[in-house]
PDB file of C-alpha atoms in Angstrom:
ATOM      1  CA  ASN L 115       0.000   0.000   0.000  1.00 71.00           C
ATOM      2  CA  ALA L 116       1.945   3.020  -1.305  1.00 80.00           C
ATOM      3  CA  GLY L 117      -0.634   5.647  -0.231  1.00 93.00           C
ATOM      4  CA  VAL L 118      -0.383   8.812  -2.324  1.00 96.00           C
ATOM      5  CA  THR L 119       2.426   8.972  -4.867  1.00 96.00           C
ATOM      6  CA  GLN L 120       3.556  11.953  -6.912  1.00 97.00           C
ATOM      7  CA  THR L 121       5.877  12.230  -9.892  1.00 96.00           C
ATOM      8  CA  PRO L 122       8.261  13.832 -10.439  1.00 96.00           C
ATOM      9  CA  LYS L 123       9.825  14.779  -7.094  1.00 95.00           C
ATOM     10  CA  PHE L 124      11.779  17.678  -8.614  1.00 96.00           C
ATOM     11  CA  GLN L 125      11.434  19.597 -11.860  1.00 96.00           C
ATOM     12  CA  VAL L 126      13.021  22.664 -13.429  1.00 97.00           C
ATOM     13  CA  LEU L 127      11.178  24.400 -16.259  1.00 96.00           C
ATOM     14  CA  LYS L 128      11.857  27.425 -18.396  1.00 97.00           C
ATOM     15  CA  THR L 129       9.223  30.125 -18.625  1.00 97.00           C
ATOM     16  CA  GLY L 130       6.595  29.144 -21.186  1.00 97.00           C
ATOM     17  CA  GLN L 131       7.210  25.408 -21.021  1.00 97.00           C
ATOM     18  CA  SER L 132       4.406  23.043 -20.113  1.00 96.00           C
ATOM     19  CA  MET L 133       4.338  20.011 -17.884  1.00 96.00           C
ATOM     20  CA  THR L 134       2.000  17.679 -16.040  1.00 97.00           C
ATOM     21  CA  LEU L 135       2.364  16.656 -12.417  1.00 98.00           C
ATOM     22  CA  GLN L 136       1.064  13.175 -11.767  1.00 97.00           C
ATOM     23  CA  CYS L 137      -0.681  11.950  -8.631  1.00 97.00           C
ATOM     24  CA  ALA L 138      -2.057   8.514  -7.823  1.00 97.00           C
ATOM     25  CA  GLN L 139      -3.571   6.931  -4.736  1.00 96.00           C
ATOM     26  CA  ASP L 140      -4.198   3.284  -3.980  1.00 95.00           C
ATOM     27  CA  MET L 141      -6.567   3.726  -1.024  1.00 92.00           C
ATOM     28  CA  ASN L 142      -9.796   3.803  -3.058  1.00 92.00           C
ATOM     29  CA  HIS L 143     -10.426   7.381  -1.952  1.00 91.00           C
ATOM     30  CA  ASN L 144     -13.161   9.417  -3.589  1.00 90.00           C
ATOM     31  CA  SER L 145     -11.743  12.913  -3.183  1.00 90.00           C
ATOM     32  CA  MET L 146      -8.417  14.252  -4.415  1.00 93.00           C
ATOM     33  CA  TYR L 147      -6.784  17.662  -4.042  1.00 94.00           C
ATOM     34  CA  TRP L 148      -3.906  19.715  -5.362  1.00 97.00           C
ATOM     35  CA  TYR L 149      -2.196  22.292  -3.124  1.00 97.00           C
ATOM     36  CA  ARG L 150       0.755  24.588  -3.546  1.00 97.00           C
ATOM     37  CA  GLN L 151       3.057  25.578  -0.693  1.00 96.00           C
ATOM     38  CA  ASP L 152       4.981  28.817  -0.755  1.00 94.00           C
ATOM     39  CA  PRO L 153       7.217  30.220   2.009  1.00 87.00           C
ATOM     40  CA  GLY L 154       5.164  32.061   4.600  1.00 83.00           C
ATOM     41  CA  MET L 155       1.873  31.185   2.880  1.00 84.00           C
ATOM     42  CA  GLY L 156       0.962  27.747   4.169  1.00 89.00           C
ATOM     43  CA  LEU L 157      -0.784  25.410   1.733  1.00 94.00           C
ATOM     44  CA  ARG L 158      -3.313  26.810  -0.690  1.00 94.00           C
ATOM     45  CA  LEU L 159      -5.824  24.766  -2.636  1.00 94.00           C
ATOM     46  CA  ILE L 160      -5.469  24.888  -6.418  1.00 96.00           C
ATOM     47  CA  TYR L 161      -8.093  22.400  -7.605  1.00 96.00           C
ATOM     48  CA  TYR L 162      -9.966  19.473  -6.167  1.00 93.00           C
ATOM     49  CA  SER L 163     -12.034  16.537  -7.337  1.00 92.00           C
ATOM     50  CA  ALA L 164     -14.825  15.420  -5.026  1.00 86.00           C
ATOM     51  CA  SER L 165     -15.367  12.250  -7.024  1.00 85.00           C
ATOM     52  CA  GLU L 166     -14.399  10.622 -10.287  1.00 86.00           C
ATOM     53  CA  GLY L 167     -15.558  12.747 -13.183  1.00 86.00           C
ATOM     54  CA  THR L 168     -15.813  16.043 -11.295  1.00 90.00           C
ATOM     55  CA  THR L 169     -13.315  18.836 -10.727  1.00 94.00           C
ATOM     56  CA  ASP L 170     -13.630  22.264  -9.130  1.00 92.00           C
ATOM     57  CA  LYS L 171     -11.488  25.332  -8.619  1.00 94.00           C
ATOM     58  CA  GLY L 172      -9.902  26.074  -5.318  1.00 92.00           C
ATOM     59  CA  GLU L 173      -8.349  29.252  -4.000  1.00 91.00           C
ATOM     60  CA  VAL L 174      -5.579  29.733  -6.595  1.00 95.00           C
ATOM     61  CA  PRO L 175      -6.568  27.996  -9.884  1.00 97.00           C
ATOM     62  CA  ASN L 176      -5.210  30.503 -12.420  1.00 96.00           C
ATOM     63  CA  GLY L 177      -2.569  29.048 -14.726  1.00 96.00           C
ATOM     64  CA  TYR L 178      -3.472  25.432 -13.964  1.00 97.00           C
ATOM     65  CA  ASN L 179      -5.701  22.715 -15.321  1.00 97.00           C
ATOM     66  CA  VAL L 180      -6.546  19.323 -13.864  1.00 97.00           C
ATOM     67  CA  SER L 181      -7.782  15.954 -15.016  1.00 96.00           C
ATOM     68  CA  ARG L 182      -9.353  13.253 -12.889  1.00 95.00           C
ATOM     69  CA  LEU L 183      -8.345  10.402 -15.150  1.00 87.00           C
ATOM     70  CA  ASN L 184     -10.000   7.727 -13.044  1.00 94.00           C
ATOM     71  CA  LYS L 185     -10.610   7.126  -9.360  1.00 94.00           C
ATOM     72  CA  ARG L 186      -6.906   6.605  -8.694  1.00 96.00           C
ATOM     73  CA  GLU L 187      -5.295   9.412 -10.670  1.00 96.00           C
ATOM     74  CA  PHE L 188      -5.521  13.202 -10.564  1.00 97.00           C
ATOM     75  CA  SER L 189      -3.080  15.213 -12.670  1.00 97.00           C
ATOM     76  CA  LEU L 190      -2.177  18.899 -12.586  1.00 98.00           C
ATOM     77  CA  ARG L 191      -1.076  20.639 -15.781  1.00 97.00           C
ATOM     78  CA  LEU L 192       0.822  23.867 -16.250  1.00 96.00           C
ATOM     79  CA  GLU L 193       0.224  24.950 -19.852  1.00 93.00           C
ATOM     80  CA  SER L 194       2.701  27.842 -19.921  1.00 96.00           C
ATOM     81  CA  ALA L 195       4.835  27.917 -16.813  1.00 96.00           C
ATOM     82  CA  ALA L 196       5.639  31.250 -15.146  1.00 97.00           C
ATOM     83  CA  PRO L 197       8.196  32.069 -12.419  1.00 97.00           C
ATOM     84  CA  SER L 198       5.268  32.760 -10.059  1.00 96.00           C
ATOM     85  CA  GLN L 199       4.451  29.055 -10.252  1.00 97.00           C
ATOM     86  CA  THR L 200       7.737  28.134  -8.583  1.00 97.00           C
ATOM     87  CA  SER L 201       6.495  26.236  -5.544  1.00 97.00           C
ATOM     88  CA  VAL L 202       6.140  22.892  -3.851  1.00 97.00           C
ATOM     89  CA  TYR L 203       3.052  21.040  -5.025  1.00 98.00           C
ATOM     90  CA  PHE L 204       1.192  18.530  -2.888  1.00 97.00           C
ATOM     91  CA  CYS L 205      -1.464  16.075  -3.891  1.00 97.00           C
ATOM     92  CA  ALA L 206      -3.826  14.707  -1.248  1.00 95.00           C
ATOM     93  CA  SER L 207      -6.724  12.284  -1.110  1.00 93.00           C
ATOM     94  CA  ALA L 208      -9.531  11.514   1.311  1.00 89.00           C
ATOM     95  CA  PRO L 209     -12.309   8.944   1.651  1.00 85.00           C
ATOM     96  CA  LYS L 210     -15.901   9.985   1.276  1.00 73.00           C
ATOM     97  CA  GLY L 211     -17.412  11.332   4.434  1.00 64.00           C
ATOM     98  CA  PHE L 212     -16.571  14.025   6.905  1.00 55.00           C
ATOM     99  CA  SER L 213     -14.833  11.999   9.578  1.00 60.00           C
ATOM    100  CA  TYR L 214     -11.643  11.409   7.636  1.00 72.00           C
ATOM    101  CA  GLU L 215      -8.500  13.435   7.242  1.00 82.00           C
ATOM    102  CA  GLN L 216      -6.622  14.016   4.003  1.00 89.00           C
ATOM    103  CA  TYR L 217      -3.570  11.920   3.186  1.00 92.00           C
ATOM    104  CA  PHE L 218      -0.743  13.738   1.482  1.00 95.00           C
ATOM    105  CA  GLY L 219       1.818  12.734  -1.116  1.00 96.00           C
ATOM    106  CA  PRO L 220       5.529  13.580  -0.728  1.00 95.00           C
ATOM    107  CA  GLY L 221       5.345  16.734  -2.845  1.00 96.00           C
ATOM    108  CA  THR L 222       6.942  17.987  -6.072  1.00 96.00           C
ATOM    109  CA  ARG L 223       9.409  20.860  -5.962  1.00 96.00           C
ATOM    110  CA  LEU L 224       8.996  22.892  -9.151  1.00 97.00           C
ATOM    111  CA  THR L 225      11.286  25.704 -10.192  1.00 97.00           C
ATOM    112  CA  VAL L 226      10.434  27.914 -13.156  1.00 97.00           C
ATOM    113  CA  THR L 227      13.326  30.035 -14.440  1.00 96.00           C
TER     114      THR L 227
ATOM    115  CA  ALA Z 184     -14.828  32.191   3.827  1.00 71.00           C
ATOM    116  CA  GLN Z 185     -12.982  30.570   6.661  1.00 82.00           C
ATOM    117  CA  THR Z 186      -9.580  31.837   7.717  1.00 92.00           C
ATOM    118  CA  VAL Z 187      -6.941  30.269   9.936  1.00 96.00           C
ATOM    119  CA  THR Z 188      -4.338  32.371  11.717  1.00 97.00           C
ATOM    120  CA  GLN Z 189      -1.113  31.171  13.302  1.00 97.00           C
ATOM    121  CA  SER Z 190       0.383  34.213  14.970  1.00 96.00           C
ATOM    122  CA  GLN Z 191       3.760  32.660  15.814  1.00 96.00           C
ATOM    123  CA  PRO Z 192       5.968  32.261  12.720  1.00 95.00           C
ATOM    124  CA  GLU Z 193       8.680  30.639  14.821  1.00 97.00           C
ATOM    125  CA  MET Z 194       8.931  29.037  18.253  1.00 97.00           C
ATOM    126  CA  SER Z 195      11.709  27.293  20.109  1.00 97.00           C
ATOM    127  CA  VAL Z 196      11.730  24.904  23.053  1.00 97.00           C
ATOM    128  CA  GLN Z 197      14.316  23.063  25.083  1.00 98.00           C
ATOM    129  CA  GLU Z 198      14.353  19.309  24.821  1.00 97.00           C
ATOM    130  CA  ALA Z 199      12.042  17.718  27.460  1.00 97.00           C
ATOM    131  CA  GLU Z 200      10.188  20.990  27.998  1.00 97.00           C
ATOM    132  CA  THR Z 201       6.619  21.867  26.991  1.00 98.00           C
ATOM    133  CA  VAL Z 202       5.631  24.241  24.214  1.00 98.00           C
ATOM    134  CA  THR Z 203       2.259  25.547  23.026  1.00 98.00           C
ATOM    135  CA  LEU Z 204       1.540  26.596  19.452  1.00 98.00           C
ATOM    136  CA  SER Z 205      -1.345  28.969  18.871  1.00 98.00           C
ATOM    137  CA  CYS Z 206      -4.075  28.877  16.237  1.00 98.00           C
ATOM    138  CA  THR Z 207      -7.220  30.917  15.821  1.00 98.00           C
ATOM    139  CA  TYR Z 208      -9.842  30.603  13.118  1.00 97.00           C
ATOM    140  CA  ASP Z 209     -12.820  32.450  11.826  1.00 95.00           C
ATOM    141  CA  THR Z 210     -16.006  30.706  10.756  1.00 92.00           C
ATOM    142  CA  SER Z 211     -19.756  31.102  10.950  1.00 90.00           C
ATOM    143  CA  GLU Z 212     -20.293  27.348  10.935  1.00 88.00           C
ATOM    144  CA  SER Z 213     -20.905  25.132  13.938  1.00 86.00           C
ATOM    145  CA  ASP Z 214     -19.916  21.767  12.497  1.00 86.00           C
ATOM    146  CA  TYR Z 215     -16.290  21.387  11.493  1.00 90.00           C
ATOM    147  CA  TYR Z 216     -12.994  19.646  12.153  1.00 91.00           C
ATOM    148  CA  LEU Z 217      -9.690  21.155  13.167  1.00 94.00           C
ATOM    149  CA  PHE Z 218      -6.333  19.545  12.519  1.00 95.00           C
ATOM    150  CA  TRP Z 219      -2.691  19.980  13.335  1.00 97.00           C
ATOM    151  CA  TYR Z 220      -0.272  18.745  10.684  1.00 96.00           C
ATOM    152  CA  LYS Z 221       3.484  18.390  11.108  1.00 97.00           C
ATOM    153  CA  GLN Z 222       5.890  18.911   8.225  1.00 96.00           C
ATOM    154  CA  PRO Z 223       9.458  17.832   9.001  1.00 95.00           C
ATOM    155  CA  PRO Z 224      12.381  18.659   6.694  1.00 91.00           C
ATOM    156  CA  SER Z 225      11.434  15.617   4.589  1.00 91.00           C
ATOM    157  CA  ARG Z 226       8.450  17.718   3.445  1.00 92.00           C
ATOM    158  CA  GLN Z 227       5.926  14.951   4.188  1.00 93.00           C
ATOM    159  CA  MET Z 228       2.694  16.225   5.741  1.00 94.00           C
ATOM    160  CA  ILE Z 229       1.874  14.158   8.833  1.00 94.00           C
ATOM    161  CA  LEU Z 230      -1.375  14.394  10.765  1.00 93.00           C
ATOM    162  CA  VAL Z 231      -0.661  15.029  14.436  1.00 95.00           C
ATOM    163  CA  ILE Z 232      -4.097  15.412  15.960  1.00 95.00           C
ATOM    164  CA  ARG Z 233      -7.697  16.228  15.063  1.00 93.00           C
ATOM    165  CA  GLN Z 234     -10.617  17.745  16.930  1.00 94.00           C
ATOM    166  CA  GLU Z 235     -14.293  17.634  16.050  1.00 91.00           C
ATOM    167  CA  ALA Z 236     -16.090  20.842  16.926  1.00 91.00           C
ATOM    168  CA  TYR Z 237     -19.022  19.045  18.559  1.00 89.00           C
ATOM    169  CA  LYS Z 238     -16.784  17.256  21.027  1.00 87.00           C
ATOM    170  CA  GLN Z 239     -16.082  19.305  24.114  1.00 84.00           C
ATOM    171  CA  GLN Z 240     -13.306  17.038  25.301  1.00 89.00           C
ATOM    172  CA  ASN Z 241      -9.893  18.098  24.109  1.00 92.00           C
ATOM    173  CA  ALA Z 242      -8.148  15.573  21.859  1.00 91.00           C
ATOM    174  CA  THR Z 243      -4.936  13.918  23.043  1.00 91.00           C
ATOM    175  CA  GLU Z 244      -2.388  11.783  21.180  1.00 90.00           C
ATOM    176  CA  ASN Z 245       0.468  10.693  23.424  1.00 94.00           C
ATOM    177  CA  ARG Z 246       2.598  13.819  24.064  1.00 96.00           C
ATOM    178  CA  PHE Z 247       0.371  16.004  21.893  1.00 97.00           C
ATOM    179  CA  SER Z 248      -2.805  17.609  23.174  1.00 96.00           C
ATOM    180  CA  VAL Z 249      -5.014  20.485  22.167  1.00 97.00           C
ATOM    181  CA  ASN Z 250      -6.826  23.239  23.979  1.00 96.00           C
ATOM    182  CA  PHE Z 251     -10.001  23.754  21.976  1.00 96.00           C
ATOM    183  CA  GLN Z 252     -11.998  26.840  22.893  1.00 95.00           C
ATOM    184  CA  LYS Z 253     -14.961  26.872  20.521  1.00 94.00           C
ATOM    185  CA  ALA Z 254     -16.456  30.172  21.642  1.00 93.00           C
ATOM    186  CA  ALA Z 255     -13.113  31.903  21.345  1.00 95.00           C
ATOM    187  CA  LYS Z 256     -12.358  30.069  18.061  1.00 96.00           C
ATOM    188  CA  SER Z 257      -9.010  28.997  19.401  1.00 97.00           C
ATOM    189  CA  PHE Z 258      -7.214  25.693  18.841  1.00 97.00           C
ATOM    190  CA  SER Z 259      -3.749  25.502  20.383  1.00 97.00           C
ATOM    191  CA  LEU Z 260      -1.380  22.533  20.295  1.00 98.00           C
ATOM    192  CA  LYS Z 261       0.622  21.555  23.357  1.00 98.00           C
ATOM    193  CA  ILE Z 262       3.684  19.365  22.956  1.00 98.00           C
ATOM    194  CA  SER Z 263       4.912  17.862  26.207  1.00 97.00           C
ATOM    195  CA  ASP Z 264       8.361  16.405  26.844  1.00 97.00           C
ATOM    196  CA  SER Z 265       9.619  17.845  23.552  1.00 97.00           C
ATOM    197  CA  GLN Z 266      11.966  15.685  21.534  1.00 97.00           C
ATOM    198  CA  LEU Z 267      14.474  16.555  18.829  1.00 97.00           C
ATOM    199  CA  GLY Z 268      12.238  14.754  16.330  1.00 96.00           C
ATOM    200  CA  ASP Z 269       9.444  17.228  17.030  1.00 97.00           C
ATOM    201  CA  ALA Z 270      11.360  19.929  15.180  1.00 97.00           C
ATOM    202  CA  ALA Z 271       9.244  20.766  12.143  1.00 97.00           C
ATOM    203  CA  MET Z 272       6.803  23.214  10.611  1.00 97.00           C
ATOM    204  CA  TYR Z 273       3.378  22.852  12.200  1.00 98.00           C
ATOM    205  CA  PHE Z 274       0.209  23.778  10.353  1.00 97.00           C
ATOM    206  CA  CYS Z 275      -3.215  24.322  11.792  1.00 97.00           C
ATOM    207  CA  ALA Z 276      -6.055  23.488   9.399  1.00 95.00           C
ATOM    208  CA  TYR Z 277      -9.832  23.901   9.313  1.00 94.00           C
ATOM    209  CA  ARG Z 278     -12.325  21.748   7.476  1.00 90.00           C
ATOM    210  CA  SER Z 279     -16.043  22.327   7.207  1.00 84.00           C
ATOM    211  CA  ASN Z 280     -18.322  19.314   7.626  1.00 78.00           C
ATOM    212  CA  SER Z 281     -20.775  20.798   5.185  1.00 73.00           C
ATOM    213  CA  GLY Z 282     -20.990  18.485   2.197  1.00 63.00           C
ATOM    214  CA  GLY Z 283     -21.064  21.458  -0.091  1.00 61.00           C
ATOM    215  CA  SER Z 284     -17.559  22.378   1.018  1.00 58.00           C
ATOM    216  CA  ASN Z 285     -16.273  19.053  -0.340  1.00 65.00           C
ATOM    217  CA  TYR Z 286     -14.259  18.824   2.836  1.00 71.00           C
ATOM    218  CA  LYS Z 287     -11.540  21.184   1.647  1.00 81.00           C
ATOM    219  CA  LEU Z 288      -8.817  22.145   4.102  1.00 88.00           C
ATOM    220  CA  THR Z 289      -7.953  25.739   4.904  1.00 92.00           C
ATOM    221  CA  PHE Z 290      -4.443  26.048   6.330  1.00 95.00           C
ATOM    222  CA  GLY Z 291      -2.712  28.586   8.493  1.00 96.00           C
ATOM    223  CA  LYS Z 292       0.689  29.887   7.439  1.00 95.00           C
ATOM    224  CA  GLY Z 293       2.555  27.613   9.799  1.00 96.00           C
ATOM    225  CA  THR Z 294       4.793  27.800  12.862  1.00 97.00           C
ATOM    226  CA  LEU Z 295       8.401  26.639  12.613  1.00 97.00           C
ATOM    227  CA  LEU Z 296       9.324  24.799  15.806  1.00 98.00           C
ATOM    228  CA  THR Z 297      12.969  24.412  16.804  1.00 97.00           C
ATOM    229  CA  VAL Z 298      13.931  21.995  19.567  1.00 97.00           C
ATOM    230  CA  ASN Z 299      17.181  22.810  21.334  1.00 96.00           C
ATOM    231  CA  PRO Z 300      19.207  20.018  22.927  1.00 94.00           C
TER     232      PRO Z 300
END
């Protein structure tokens, strides 16, 4: 049981390049989330998927797109990377129901030059 | 919208001593969960403790306990007998139990805890 996995762990992009961050969970969770973490800002929600086939914007969605490929996988895409998107990105998942906490992946450190 | 405030960007404690990290939140809801997450240098987010708003009894997990004051909207974390492995960034987080919220977490900005030997 690997929990929540994210690839890659590190990535350097040039401004304008595109890339997709991958996230997968093997806990049969319904909900999945993407956060970004910046120094002094805590974690902020980018997008989330309450269930397979649905996605919704979070607090800071601009410049990102997501795909809930199936119940296991939830990807985050940067179409044209900008230096402001330099951050650490976390994926999380949670079972259905309000009594459960979110389980986090190990994070992806992205640098945009 | 809910907000979570951690007023202490950094704290330090001597090994074996006790330290309290502060968290306040703003909400108009009555049904919610509060969490403390720990993020060590490895970057992994680890759940430390959770508190359901309807439970008056403060949650406890070994050396970690909370002081939950619902009327004051305060949720502090007490770490007893601090250990070197407790050194980390600590985040307070709020989650509505309203289904319409899709159980999203709102985080504070974090408190960096240093443990001195």
